[in-house]
mmCIF file of C-alpha atoms in Angstrom:
data_model
loop_
_atom_site.group_PDB
_atom_site.id
_atom_site.type_symbol
_atom_site.label_atom_id
_atom_site.label_comp_id
_atom_site.label_asym_id
_atom_site.label_seq_id
_atom_site.Cartn_x
_atom_site.Cartn_y
_atom_site.Cartn_z
ATOM 1 C CA MET A 1 174.143 51.268 -133.790
ATOM 2 C CA GLY A 2 171.984 48.900 -135.820
ATOM 3 C CA ASP A 3 172.915 47.571 -139.305
ATOM 4 C CA LEU A 4 170.202 49.547 -141.013
ATOM 5 C CA ALA A 5 171.395 52.777 -139.298
ATOM 6 C CA ILE A 6 174.911 52.012 -140.413
ATOM 7 C CA ALA A 7 173.781 51.378 -143.985
ATOM 8 C CA GLN A 8 172.013 54.664 -144.167
ATOM 9 C CA ILE A 9 175.091 56.800 -143.197
ATOM 10 C CA ALA A 10 176.966 58.867 -145.690
ATOM 11 C CA LEU A 11 179.498 56.881 -147.685
ATOM 12 C CA PRO A 12 182.770 56.980 -145.747
ATOM 13 C CA GLU A 13 185.970 57.907 -147.584
ATOM 14 C CA LYS A 14 187.512 55.014 -149.451
ATOM 15 C CA ALA A 15 184.384 52.895 -148.932
ATOM 16 C CA CYS A 16 182.083 51.654 -151.639
ATOM 17 C CA TYR A 17 178.295 51.303 -151.784
ATOM 18 C CA ALA A 18 178.638 47.516 -151.620
ATOM 19 C CA ASP A 19 179.973 47.912 -148.077
ATOM 20 C CA LEU A 20 176.783 49.760 -146.950
ATOM 21 C CA CYS A 21 174.601 47.292 -148.843
ATOM 22 C CA PHE A 22 176.163 44.516 -146.710
ATOM 23 C CA HIS A 23 174.790 46.249 -143.664
ATOM 24 C CA ALA A 24 171.350 46.693 -145.218
ATOM 25 C CA GLN A 25 171.292 42.903 -145.934
ATOM 26 C CA GLN A 26 172.266 42.261 -142.413
ATOM 27 C CA ALA A 27 169.463 44.441 -141.074
ATOM 28 C CA ALA A 28 166.894 42.558 -143.245
ATOM 29 C CA GLU A 29 168.322 39.192 -142.219
ATOM 30 C CA LYS A 30 168.231 39.951 -138.533
ATOM 31 C CA ALA A 31 164.715 41.355 -138.840
ATOM 32 C CA ILE A 32 163.469 38.092 -140.499
ATOM 33 C CA LYS A 33 165.206 36.055 -137.825
ATOM 34 C CA ALA A 34 163.597 38.179 -135.109
ATOM 35 C CA VAL A 35 160.195 37.068 -136.467
ATOM 36 C CA TYR A 36 161.332 33.482 -136.089
ATOM 37 C CA LEU A 37 162.184 34.110 -132.496
ATOM 38 C CA HIS A 38 158.945 35.965 -131.888
ATOM 39 C CA HIS A 39 157.087 32.859 -133.013
ATOM 40 C CA LYS A 40 159.374 30.596 -131.016
ATOM 41 C CA MET A 41 160.681 28.927 -134.182
ATOM 42 C CA THR A 42 164.226 28.015 -134.972
ATOM 43 C CA PHE A 43 165.915 29.163 -138.138
ATOM 44 C CA ARG A 44 168.654 27.792 -140.332
ATOM 45 C CA TYR A 45 172.035 29.446 -139.895
ATOM 46 C CA THR A 46 172.057 30.989 -143.319
ATOM 47 C CA HIS A 47 172.355 34.415 -144.895
ATOM 48 C CA ASP A 48 169.879 33.445 -147.677
ATOM 49 C CA LEU A 49 166.774 35.548 -147.232
ATOM 50 C CA GLU A 50 164.726 33.425 -149.666
ATOM 51 C CA ILE A 51 165.341 30.303 -147.624
ATOM 52 C CA LEU A 52 164.351 32.079 -144.443
ATOM 53 C CA ILE A 53 161.284 33.612 -146.019
ATOM 54 C CA VAL A 54 160.122 30.357 -147.681
ATOM 55 C CA THR A 55 160.440 28.476 -144.432
ATOM 56 C CA LEU A 56 158.385 31.151 -142.583
ATOM 57 C CA THR A 57 155.576 30.832 -145.125
ATOM 58 C CA GLN A 58 155.741 27.014 -144.908
ATOM 59 C CA GLN A 59 155.169 27.412 -141.176
ATOM 60 C CA GLY A 60 152.083 29.515 -141.713
ATOM 61 C CA ILE A 61 153.586 32.932 -141.190
ATOM 62 C CA ASP A 62 152.139 35.502 -143.574
ATOM 63 C CA VAL A 63 154.953 37.203 -145.480
ATOM 64 C CA PRO A 64 153.808 39.949 -147.777
ATOM 65 C CA GLN A 65 154.893 39.908 -151.418
ATOM 66 C CA LYS A 66 156.875 43.175 -150.974
ATOM 67 C CA VAL A 67 158.987 41.415 -148.367
ATOM 68 C CA LYS A 68 159.464 38.318 -150.519
ATOM 69 C CA GLU A 69 160.782 40.601 -153.293
ATOM 70 C CA CYS A 70 163.670 41.633 -150.972
ATOM 71 C CA ALA A 71 165.220 38.184 -151.009
ATOM 72 C CA PHE A 72 167.774 39.435 -153.600
ATOM 73 C CA LEU A 73 169.498 41.254 -150.779
ATOM 74 C CA SER A 74 171.217 37.981 -149.905
ATOM 75 C CA VAL A 75 173.834 38.583 -152.570
ATOM 76 C CA PHE A 76 175.225 41.381 -150.413
ATOM 77 C CA ALA A 77 175.837 38.932 -147.459
ATOM 78 C CA TRP A 78 178.596 37.087 -149.208
ATOM 79 C CA GLU A 79 179.401 38.303 -152.734
ATOM 80 C CA THR A 80 180.692 41.686 -151.640
ATOM 81 C CA ARG A 81 182.580 40.353 -148.628
ATOM 82 C CA TYR A 82 185.338 38.530 -150.586
ATOM 83 C CA PRO A 83 188.284 39.988 -152.280
ATOM 84 C CA GLY A 84 188.083 40.572 -155.948
ATOM 85 C CA PHE A 85 184.550 41.833 -155.980
ATOM 86 C CA GLU A 86 184.432 45.025 -157.991
ATOM 87 C CA ASP A 87 182.188 47.686 -156.597
ATOM 88 C CA SER A 88 179.677 47.958 -159.232
ATOM 89 C CA VAL A 89 176.908 49.201 -156.909
ATOM 90 C CA THR A 90 175.639 52.534 -158.178
ATOM 91 C CA ILE A 91 174.048 55.080 -155.893
ATOM 92 C CA GLU A 92 170.687 54.259 -157.452
ATOM 93 C CA GLU A 93 171.137 50.565 -156.673
ATOM 94 C CA TYR A 94 172.335 51.465 -153.152
ATOM 95 C CA GLN A 95 169.207 53.536 -152.551
ATOM 96 C CA ASN A 96 166.965 50.633 -153.799
ATOM 97 C CA VAL A 97 168.754 48.231 -151.451
ATOM 98 C CA ILE A 98 168.169 50.635 -148.499
ATOM 99 C CA HIS A 99 164.494 50.952 -149.486
ATOM 100 C CA LYS A 100 164.079 47.195 -149.560
ATOM 101 C CA ALA A 101 165.840 46.651 -146.267
ATOM 102 C CA GLU A 102 163.523 49.286 -144.708
ATOM 103 C CA ILE A 103 160.500 47.344 -146.072
ATOM 104 C CA VAL A 104 161.770 44.082 -144.342
ATOM 105 C CA VAL A 105 162.601 45.857 -141.072
ATOM 106 C CA ALA A 106 159.192 47.740 -140.987
ATOM 107 C CA TRP A 107 157.343 44.379 -141.663
ATOM 108 C CA ALA A 108 159.216 42.669 -138.887
ATOM 109 C CA GLU A 109 158.590 45.507 -136.448
ATOM 110 C CA GLN A 110 154.907 45.274 -137.248
ATOM 111 C CA ALA A 111 154.965 41.474 -136.856
ATOM 112 C CA LEU A 112 156.684 41.716 -133.488
ATOM 113 C CA GLY A 113 154.143 44.229 -132.314
ATOM 114 C CA SER A 114 151.163 41.913 -133.022
#
């Protein structure tokens, strides 16, 4: 099961929305890295979507603004993975994160198809 599919499942008992947001971020990250591979480019080993997106654009790959606006998802790659992080992710924020991850995945799928 892919990370986006995991992120979209109902919230499991004793879980928090930040857990699902982690999977949404992973889906977006993996989608961006798939675009790198499609163009036979190497990528930095980072979870920072902004770095990955900026580097793509520097290499001449068109990244739409709506994808660039998803770079904030990076926070879910590390901040929510460490002890002490309080789950302050609301259902509305979670739904926005899912929507943004879907934008990145859809863009990557289109880029891979071209």
